[in-house]
XYZ file of C-alpha atoms in Angstrom:
599
model
C 6.623 -26.473 -22.615
C 7.936 -28.776 -24.892
C 10.582 -31.430 -24.285
C 14.401 -31.056 -24.896
C 15.582 -31.482 -28.129
C 18.484 -34.062 -28.796
C 20.725 -34.724 -31.102
C 18.825 -36.700 -33.681
C 15.534 -34.177 -33.335
C 14.756 -33.152 -36.291
C 11.660 -31.641 -35.398
C 9.791 -28.215 -35.021
C 8.052 -28.539 -32.029
C 10.873 -30.223 -29.910
C 12.562 -27.179 -30.423
C 9.380 -24.123 -29.760
C 8.159 -23.551 -25.868
C 6.158 -21.652 -24.066
C 9.139 -19.358 -22.598
C 9.323 -17.876 -26.080
C 8.472 -14.853 -27.193
C 5.517 -14.270 -30.709
C 8.535 -12.772 -31.962
C 11.116 -15.604 -31.111
C 9.235 -17.900 -32.971
C 8.092 -17.034 -35.723
C 12.570 -16.108 -36.771
C 12.439 -19.672 -35.343
C 10.075 -21.087 -37.563
C 10.830 -19.118 -40.617
C 15.336 -20.065 -39.884
C 13.882 -23.803 -40.021
C 11.448 -23.944 -42.711
C 13.821 -20.922 -44.450
C 16.453 -23.264 -44.149
C 14.951 -26.333 -46.567
C 13.943 -23.960 -48.278
C 17.975 -23.210 -48.930
C 18.857 -26.923 -48.784
C 16.492 -27.820 -51.591
C 17.332 -24.709 -54.070
C 20.631 -25.540 -53.812
C 20.576 -29.270 -54.671
C 18.699 -27.398 -57.226
C 21.396 -25.030 -58.251
C 24.116 -27.550 -58.442
C 22.249 -29.998 -59.977
C 21.943 -27.674 -63.015
C 25.660 -26.477 -62.396
C 26.178 -30.092 -63.566
C 25.187 -29.911 -66.545
C 27.238 -26.741 -67.414
C 30.269 -27.406 -65.923
C 30.588 -24.113 -64.326
C 33.470 -25.106 -60.889
C 33.685 -21.535 -59.504
C 29.889 -21.721 -58.934
C 29.691 -24.953 -57.899
C 32.046 -25.021 -55.360
C 30.475 -22.337 -53.778
C 27.212 -23.745 -54.150
C 28.105 -27.094 -52.664
C 29.514 -24.453 -49.267
C 26.230 -23.458 -48.961
C 24.314 -26.220 -48.977
C 27.173 -28.163 -46.540
C 26.928 -24.792 -44.285
C 22.675 -25.064 -44.752
C 22.907 -28.263 -43.866
C 25.288 -27.692 -40.484
C 22.749 -24.488 -39.063
C 19.411 -26.347 -40.100
C 21.107 -29.458 -37.234
C 22.469 -27.278 -35.303
C 18.937 -24.999 -35.053
C 17.207 -27.922 -34.328
C 19.661 -29.114 -31.535
C 19.952 -26.053 -30.427
C 17.686 -23.395 -30.950
C 19.632 -20.149 -30.734
C 18.160 -18.457 -33.793
C 20.576 -15.274 -33.858
C 23.903 -17.439 -33.632
C 22.744 -19.329 -36.715
C 21.389 -15.663 -38.027
C 24.367 -14.075 -38.224
C 25.763 -16.583 -39.727
C 23.411 -16.853 -42.621
C 24.775 -13.734 -43.178
C 28.466 -13.217 -42.580
C 27.250 -16.491 -45.531
C 25.200 -14.578 -47.253
C 27.460 -11.336 -47.110
C 30.463 -13.522 -48.975
C 28.120 -15.120 -51.770
C 27.570 -11.584 -52.978
C 30.957 -9.937 -52.651
C 33.027 -12.836 -54.166
C 30.388 -13.020 -56.520
C 31.179 -9.385 -57.278
C 34.352 -9.027 -57.271
C 36.184 -12.664 -58.467
C 33.432 -15.146 -59.813
C 31.186 -13.470 -62.019
C 32.562 -9.542 -62.052
C 29.812 -8.070 -62.183
C 26.462 -6.777 -60.221
C 23.872 -8.972 -62.132
C 19.762 -9.837 -61.433
C 20.363 -12.461 -58.892
C 23.196 -10.155 -56.581
C 20.843 -7.615 -56.672
C 17.715 -9.642 -54.750
C 20.391 -11.420 -52.639
C 21.490 -7.951 -51.071
C 17.453 -7.553 -51.136
C 17.317 -10.654 -49.068
C 21.098 -9.808 -46.735
C 18.729 -5.973 -46.568
C 15.215 -7.965 -45.569
C 16.788 -10.787 -43.315
C 18.667 -8.491 -41.107
C 16.723 -6.419 -39.818
C 13.862 -8.829 -39.847
C 15.837 -10.887 -37.550
C 18.223 -9.325 -35.992
C 16.514 -5.884 -35.927
C 18.033 -2.157 -36.649
C 21.310 -2.236 -35.185
C 22.266 -5.725 -37.220
C 20.132 -4.515 -39.793
C 22.143 -1.724 -40.542
C 25.460 -3.078 -39.969
C 25.156 -6.328 -42.960
C 23.184 -3.680 -45.308
C 25.986 -1.373 -44.720
C 28.484 -3.972 -45.538
C 27.203 -5.587 -48.707
C 25.748 -2.269 -50.694
C 29.439 -0.601 -49.770
C 31.300 -2.078 -51.484
C 28.867 -3.503 -54.188
C 29.101 -0.215 -55.041
C 32.918 1.303 -54.881
C 32.541 -2.253 -57.241
C 30.670 -0.021 -59.452
C 32.560 3.150 -59.899
C 35.961 1.361 -59.754
C 33.969 -0.826 -63.384
C 33.046 3.010 -64.634
C 36.282 4.154 -63.937
C 38.320 1.320 -64.802
C 37.586 -1.433 -66.349
C 37.877 -3.875 -63.189
C 39.686 -6.713 -64.384
C 41.455 -9.268 -62.049
C 43.809 -12.314 -62.833
C 40.932 -14.272 -62.468
C 38.977 -14.757 -65.651
C 34.605 -14.525 -64.452
C 32.786 -16.418 -65.423
C 29.475 -16.547 -67.224
C 25.594 -17.490 -65.288
C 24.161 -20.306 -67.867
C 20.169 -19.023 -68.191
C 18.940 -22.651 -66.549
C 21.070 -21.714 -63.728
C 20.103 -17.775 -63.932
C 16.322 -18.934 -63.623
C 16.786 -21.135 -60.792
C 18.598 -18.703 -59.240
C 16.048 -15.392 -59.460
C 13.433 -17.907 -59.653
C 14.528 -19.057 -56.110
C 16.017 -15.440 -54.598
C 12.141 -14.618 -55.560
C 9.901 -17.065 -53.616
C 12.676 -15.920 -50.897
C 12.422 -12.861 -50.523
C 7.703 -13.501 -50.545
C 8.373 -15.974 -47.832
C 10.238 -14.049 -45.495
C 8.185 -11.023 -45.523
C 5.565 -12.625 -45.237
C 6.607 -14.662 -42.345
C 6.988 -11.963 -40.735
C 4.316 -10.362 -42.432
C 1.434 -13.277 -40.867
C 3.419 -12.391 -37.223
C 3.424 -9.390 -36.930
C -0.551 -9.208 -38.135
C -0.695 -12.436 -35.137
C 0.794 -10.253 -33.241
C -1.192 -7.379 -33.205
C -4.456 -9.593 -32.398
C -2.649 -11.062 -29.892
C -1.874 -7.469 -28.371
C -5.649 -6.435 -29.174
C -6.772 -9.561 -27.304
C -4.493 -8.615 -24.231
C -5.751 -4.934 -24.501
C -9.379 -6.592 -24.648
C -9.196 -8.775 -21.390
C -7.223 -5.768 -19.797
C -10.362 -3.706 -19.812
C -12.117 -6.137 -18.903
C -9.963 -7.070 -15.793
C -9.812 -3.270 -15.504
C -13.440 -2.864 -15.303
C -13.816 -6.119 -12.780
C -10.967 -4.219 -10.785
C -12.892 -1.422 -10.650
C -16.043 -3.127 -9.595
C -14.489 -5.003 -7.614
C -12.874 -1.766 -5.585
C -16.153 0.301 -5.272
C -17.513 -3.463 -4.256
C -14.736 -2.830 -1.295
C -15.614 0.659 -0.486
C -18.941 0.137 -0.121
C -18.398 -2.448 1.886
C -15.879 -0.402 4.090
C -17.829 1.820 4.190
C -21.166 -0.437 4.902
C -18.632 -1.212 7.892
C -17.587 1.999 9.375
C -21.527 3.300 9.169
C -21.878 -0.168 11.267
C -19.259 -0.047 13.198
C -20.429 3.648 14.062
C -24.349 2.210 14.882
C -23.116 -0.373 16.569
C -20.986 1.990 18.643
C -23.253 4.784 19.596
C -26.395 1.784 20.677
C -23.295 -0.078 22.836
C -22.180 3.776 23.825
C -25.341 4.535 25.224
C -26.701 2.399 27.275
C -22.991 2.388 28.138
C -23.130 5.762 28.856
C -26.192 5.383 31.538
C -24.554 2.981 32.995
C -20.788 4.467 33.956
C -23.021 8.303 34.135
C -24.607 6.442 37.205
C -22.200 4.355 38.729
C -20.362 7.759 38.689
C -23.777 9.951 40.517
C -23.849 7.679 43.018
C -20.864 7.265 44.120
C -20.175 10.610 44.311
C -22.829 10.734 46.996
C -20.697 9.639 49.911
C -22.441 5.692 49.614
C -21.180 2.572 52.585
C -18.182 0.994 52.361
C -20.764 -2.320 50.734
C -21.920 -0.288 48.236
C -18.860 1.986 47.183
C -17.354 -1.310 46.957
C -19.901 -2.858 44.337
C -20.178 0.387 42.762
C -16.578 0.270 41.227
C -16.902 -3.408 40.507
C -19.784 -1.617 38.403
C -17.038 0.535 37.413
C -14.827 -1.436 36.492
C -16.858 -3.878 34.277
C -18.441 -1.200 32.387
C -14.762 0.394 31.830
C -13.894 -2.918 30.390
C -16.578 -3.174 28.855
C -15.569 0.981 27.379
C -11.922 -0.147 26.270
C -12.935 -3.268 24.742
C -15.144 -0.921 22.368
C -13.255 1.713 21.768
C -10.216 -0.391 20.709
C -12.130 -2.102 17.937
C -12.822 1.747 16.555
C -9.068 2.886 17.158
C -8.566 -0.024 14.996
C -10.927 0.001 13.096
C -9.949 3.762 12.310
C -6.101 3.116 12.041
C -6.905 0.411 8.637
C -8.482 3.194 7.574
C -5.990 5.402 7.486
C -7.760 7.696 9.063
C -5.556 8.635 11.594
C -3.179 12.063 11.509
C -0.494 12.521 14.147
C -0.701 16.129 16.026
C 2.739 18.282 16.564
C 1.936 20.503 19.076
C 3.556 21.693 22.542
C 4.446 18.614 25.652
C 5.969 18.183 28.453
C 6.981 14.201 28.808
C 7.408 13.779 32.200
C 4.210 14.559 33.488
C 2.390 13.085 30.332
C 4.651 10.298 31.495
C 3.776 10.158 35.208
C -0.156 10.861 34.423
C 0.142 8.069 32.017
C 1.528 5.439 34.980
C -0.195 7.030 38.097
C -3.255 5.161 37.015
C -1.380 1.901 37.290
C 1.006 1.829 40.204
C -2.046 1.229 42.144
C -4.021 -1.069 39.984
C -0.203 -2.953 39.666
C -0.480 -2.703 43.276
C -3.128 -4.537 43.626
C -1.898 -7.225 41.929
C 1.251 -6.907 44.081
C 3.537 -6.358 41.921
C 6.416 -3.587 42.705
C 6.121 -0.602 39.354
C 8.433 1.453 38.546
C 7.985 4.663 37.407
C 12.323 5.362 35.151
C 12.708 8.825 33.581
C 15.915 9.675 32.778
C 16.439 13.533 33.829
C 18.057 14.848 30.826
C 14.511 14.883 30.112
C 13.583 16.677 32.228
C 12.533 20.914 32.460
C 12.568 20.296 28.513
C 9.967 21.432 25.965
C 9.102 18.736 23.424
C 6.894 19.022 20.442
C 4.508 15.746 19.916
C 1.691 14.122 20.200
C 0.592 12.652 23.414
C -2.484 11.477 22.468
C -1.132 8.429 20.479
C 1.872 8.210 22.616
C -0.631 8.279 25.710
C -1.985 5.041 23.895
C 1.022 2.813 23.312
C 2.553 3.826 26.795
C -0.877 2.926 28.152
C -1.445 -0.103 25.664
C 1.936 -1.730 26.662
C 2.274 -1.191 30.206
C -1.861 -2.383 30.321
C -0.550 -5.414 29.197
C 2.568 -6.252 31.002
C 0.361 -5.553 34.287
C -1.950 -8.442 33.288
C -0.099 -10.319 32.278
C 2.632 -10.449 34.734
C 0.677 -12.712 38.266
C 4.175 -11.719 40.528
C 7.465 -9.400 40.123
C 8.010 -6.162 38.305
C 6.793 -4.267 36.048
C 9.335 -0.927 34.413
C 8.777 1.405 32.547
C 11.695 3.769 30.708
C 12.384 6.404 29.092
C 16.099 7.595 28.049
C 17.384 9.331 25.811
C 20.127 8.080 23.824
C 20.311 11.666 21.626
C 20.500 14.910 22.448
C 21.449 17.626 20.312
C 20.648 20.986 20.084
C 16.721 20.877 18.881
C 16.446 17.139 19.115
C 16.304 14.619 21.133
C 15.664 10.436 20.485
C 13.748 8.572 23.482
C 14.735 4.858 24.003
C 10.805 3.671 25.547
C 10.861 -0.178 27.309
C 8.699 -1.393 29.035
C 9.747 -4.412 31.751
C 7.358 -7.161 33.421
C 8.184 -10.284 34.987
C 5.173 -11.588 33.454
C 4.681 -15.306 31.476
C 6.829 -14.619 28.547
C 6.378 -15.474 24.751
C 7.771 -18.059 22.451
C 9.575 -17.001 20.085
C 7.454 -18.559 17.470
C 4.820 -16.772 18.767
C 6.359 -12.867 18.256
C 4.896 -12.554 15.182
C 1.090 -13.743 16.095
C 0.817 -11.235 19.232
C 0.933 -8.319 16.398
C -2.068 -9.384 14.531
C -5.380 -7.908 15.232
C -8.050 -10.101 17.074
C -4.624 -12.603 18.140
C -2.918 -13.345 20.997
C -0.178 -16.457 22.233
C -2.601 -18.878 21.847
C -6.515 -19.630 23.393
C -4.981 -20.463 26.329
C -4.133 -17.146 27.237
C -6.732 -15.473 26.298
C -9.174 -17.598 28.464
C -8.313 -16.885 30.919
C -6.460 -13.614 30.721
C -9.151 -11.891 28.181
C -9.204 -9.043 26.329
C -9.388 -8.289 22.379
C -5.913 -8.839 21.094
C -5.803 -5.153 19.678
C -3.138 -3.334 21.911
C -0.189 -4.951 20.524
C -1.968 -4.366 16.960
C -3.146 -1.413 17.634
C 0.184 -0.062 18.358
C 2.169 -1.559 16.100
C 0.466 0.233 13.488
C 0.859 3.906 15.193
C 4.019 2.527 14.918
C 4.208 1.970 11.379
C 3.127 5.066 10.413
C 5.321 7.257 11.513
C 8.000 4.453 10.346
C 9.229 3.535 13.656
C 9.511 0.055 14.913
C 8.646 -1.449 18.035
C 11.291 -4.382 19.599
C 9.987 -7.122 21.848
C 12.177 -9.527 24.056
C 10.721 -12.233 26.028
C 11.335 -15.146 26.963
C 8.599 -17.779 28.512
C 8.119 -18.340 32.564
C 10.707 -15.279 32.675
C 9.128 -12.065 31.605
C 9.072 -9.895 28.593
C 10.634 -6.347 27.130
C 9.213 -3.866 25.141
C 10.932 -1.373 23.514
C 10.911 1.768 20.401
C 12.616 4.585 19.693
C 11.384 7.904 18.543
C 12.401 11.558 17.936
C 10.947 14.965 18.639
C 11.235 17.575 18.140
C 12.900 20.301 20.973
C 12.492 23.989 21.922
C 15.502 25.763 23.855
C 13.713 27.879 26.045
C 13.227 26.893 29.654
C 9.861 24.477 30.411
C 8.289 27.284 32.891
C 7.716 26.560 36.865
C 4.855 24.117 37.465
C 1.545 25.752 38.318
C -0.134 24.544 42.244
C -3.629 22.932 39.983
C -6.475 24.471 40.147
C -8.801 23.203 42.993
C -11.391 21.984 41.859
C -14.594 24.177 40.823
C -17.412 24.746 42.953
C -21.195 23.276 41.578
C -23.160 26.322 42.744
C -20.453 28.459 40.133
C -22.388 27.227 37.410
C -25.900 27.124 39.640
C -26.559 30.101 37.469
C -27.432 29.207 33.876
C -30.413 28.285 31.946
C -29.260 25.079 30.308
C -30.984 23.463 26.324
C -30.701 19.823 26.473
C -31.560 18.091 23.564
C -31.984 14.059 23.958
C -34.198 11.706 22.913
C -33.263 8.534 25.175
C -35.073 8.816 28.325
C -31.918 7.286 30.598
C -29.702 9.664 28.722
C -32.333 12.644 29.937
C -32.543 10.765 33.446
C -29.372 10.607 34.108
C -27.759 15.083 32.463
C -30.908 16.043 34.518
C -29.562 14.071 37.527
C -25.839 15.116 37.367
C -26.989 18.981 36.873
C -28.182 18.756 39.812
C -25.306 18.505 41.278
C -23.838 21.960 40.302
C -27.623 23.739 41.141
C -28.523 23.568 37.052
C -32.116 22.670 36.329
C -31.784 22.006 32.440
C -34.887 21.616 29.706
C -35.228 18.367 27.814
C -36.089 19.059 23.798
C -36.769 15.522 22.736
C -35.568 16.227 19.442
C -33.502 19.779 17.737
C -36.430 20.683 15.808
C -38.004 21.289 19.349
C -34.701 22.330 20.776
C -34.602 24.870 17.675
C -38.970 26.600 18.596
C -37.286 26.338 22.632
C -33.818 28.577 21.877
C -36.675 30.773 19.657
C -38.970 31.361 22.726
C -36.925 30.924 25.747
C -33.334 32.161 26.855
C -30.251 29.499 26.603
C -26.355 30.410 27.952
C -26.041 26.989 26.241
C -27.407 24.048 24.382
C -25.818 20.673 24.796
C -26.692 18.649 21.930
C -27.854 14.732 21.172
C -26.873 13.738 17.231
C -28.861 10.959 16.971
C -32.832 12.392 16.851
C -35.983 12.035 15.191
C -37.534 14.498 13.203
C -34.577 16.751 12.876
C -30.566 15.169 14.622
C -27.700 17.194 15.966
C -26.567 18.965 12.842
C -29.260 20.113 11.040
C -30.639 21.471 14.564
C -27.180 23.632 15.042
C -27.157 25.052 11.644
C -30.387 26.145 11.929
C -30.200 27.568 15.192
C -26.403 29.374 14.048
C -29.253 30.901 10.908
C -31.438 31.963 13.881
C -32.405 36.516 13.295
C -31.309 37.101 16.729
C -27.902 37.296 17.461
C -27.382 36.287 20.942
C -29.322 33.900 20.560
C -27.946 32.333 16.949
C -23.964 31.772 19.213
C -25.497 30.371 21.725
C -22.322 27.993 22.201
C -23.246 24.611 21.851
C -21.814 21.467 23.092
C -21.985 17.571 21.321
C -23.160 14.703 23.091
C -21.879 12.152 20.895
C -21.301 7.999 20.939
C -21.588 7.259 17.468
C -17.451 7.014 16.512
C -17.393 7.498 12.787
C -14.154 9.198 12.183
C -15.043 12.456 10.809
C -17.452 13.000 14.099
C -14.937 15.605 15.349
C -14.950 17.885 11.903
C -19.105 17.036 11.554
C -19.263 18.806 15.244
C -17.887 21.703 14.147
C -19.187 22.016 10.012
C -22.142 22.471 11.791
C -21.889 25.112 13.369
C -20.933 23.515 16.695
C -17.752 25.201 19.309
C -17.568 21.870 21.359
C -17.827 18.199 21.627
C -18.011 15.291 24.927
C -18.157 11.904 23.823
C -20.615 8.937 25.344
C -19.903 8.038 28.182
C -17.912 11.136 28.834
C -16.738 12.225 32.362
C -18.587 14.626 34.412
C -14.910 17.293 35.429
C -14.971 16.782 30.951
C -18.380 18.014 30.603
C -18.170 20.382 33.726
C -14.832 22.202 32.819
C -16.777 22.444 28.939
C -19.402 24.051 29.419
C -17.592 26.520 32.767
C -14.926 27.104 28.619
C -17.555 28.234 26.810
C -19.636 30.042 29.186
C -16.966 32.632 29.953
C -15.721 33.090 26.202
C -19.706 34.004 25.908
C -19.892 36.706 28.563
C-alpha cells in the first residue's frame, strides 16, 4: 500500500494502492493523464485565441484551465475519481451548451466531438446510469437547438463568435487525441482485466485440482483410519472375547469365594478395556457422520432405572449415596426416541460422576419441564460432589482424548472421550449440554430433550420371564464357522452349558460344505475367515438348492467395528449378529428366537 498523499503531492504512485480495484486504478490513471493533457491543450488554445482576439472563447478556456488545475490538485491529494468525473462532465456539458446556444450559436465539429467525448467518458467513468444521464443532458438540448434553428433561424442579442482556423485545428486535434486516449486507456484496462481474470481462473482451476486431490487423500486417509480401527478392533476384541467369555464360564461354575473375587477383578479389567475400545470406535463413528437416530417406542422410567441400576452397586462400593429422581409426570407414559443414544449419554455422565467423586453424593434427575398433548420436554441432570472443574477448563473437557489436566488423567484414568461423545451426540440432535461446576464442590451436567409422546396408557409391567432352562436347546444341531482356536474352545464350553455339542468348520467354504451334507438347525458364523469369509459363505448357503438348508438361520459372530457391519450382515442373508465379546444370555436369546421362528 502507498504512503498517504499530502497536500503538496503531484505523484500518481501515491494515490494508487492495492486496495483499489483494477478498474478504479484505471479510472484514476485516466483522470491523472487526461487532466494533464487537457491543461496543455488549454494553454495552447489560449495562446491561439489571444492572437485572434476571441474574448468569449478566451474566458471560457481560461475558466476551464483553472477548473482542470483545481481538479488535478484535488485528485493528487485525494483520489476521489467519482466526484472529479462528475465535475468534469458538468463543466463539459456547460461548455457544450454554452457554445451551442450563446457563444457560437451553431453545432460544429468541435461540439460533436465534445459530445462524443462526454458520452464515452461518462459511461467508462461512472457506469450505465450516469452515462445515459449525461448523454441525454447534452444530446437533447443540442437536438432542440437544431430543430429551433431549422424552424425559426435561432437569433439572440449576443453576437456569435467565429472560430479561427488555427483554433479549430487545435480543438479538433485535441478532442480527437483525448477521445483516442480515453478509449485506448479503457481498452488496455479491459484487456488487462481479462488477462487477470484468465490467470485467476487458471489459478482457481489449479487450486480446485489441488483441493480435489487433497479431498481424495483425506477421503483415503479417513477410509484407511476406519479400516485400521476396524482391524485393530477385531484384533483386540478377539482375545477380549476369549478373556471375557472364559471369565463368564468360570463364574457360571460356582467358584470358591477367593476364585470369584479374582474372576470379578479379571472381568472388571476386561470390561474396562472393552469400554475404552468402544469409546474410540463410537467417537470415530460420530466424527464420520455415520450416526443415525431411532424413533421407537420406549418407557423412559424403565430405561433410566436400567441405566442407573448397575451404578448403584458401583457407587456403594465407593461409599457414595446414589439417588435417581424421576418426575412422577414421566411415569406411565409412552415416549418415542432413541433409547440406545439416551443410554449412551446418561451412562457416560453418570460414569464420570462416580469416577470423579470420592465421597458424598451422585444424583440423577429427570424432570418434566413442559408437558403438552403429544410432546414432553424433559430436563436431565447428573450432579455430584466430586472434584469439580475450573472455569478456564470447561471447554477443554469436551475435546476428544482430553481431560482437565494430566494429574486427573493419571489419578482417574480413562480415554477422555466420554464427554466428547456426549457433546457430539447432543449437537447432532440440535441440543446443548450445560455445565455448572466449582472445584472442590462438585459438578452438574444437564440437557433438555423433547420427546413425542402417546396418549395411550402404558401396559402393565409384565413380570420378568424366568431364565430359560439350558436343556431347552439341547436338541439343537449347531454349526460353528470359526478359524480361531481359542474362540472355538470358548464356544464349545459355552454351548456345553446348554447341552449342545456343536460341529466346527474352520472356514466359510467348509461351513457351506458341512451344511450341504448335514442337517443343522442354526449356524454361528464368524465373518473374517480364510479361504471364504462369513459374508460369502452366507450368500452361498442362501443359494443352496435345498430350500430347508438354504433357509437355515445364521447368526454372525463379529469382532469387527465397521460402521456398516449391520447392513453388510443383513445384505448377505444372515438373520442376526452378536458383537464379540458378547454376553452368553444375548446369544442364547437370539438363538432361541431364530430357532422358534424357523420351527
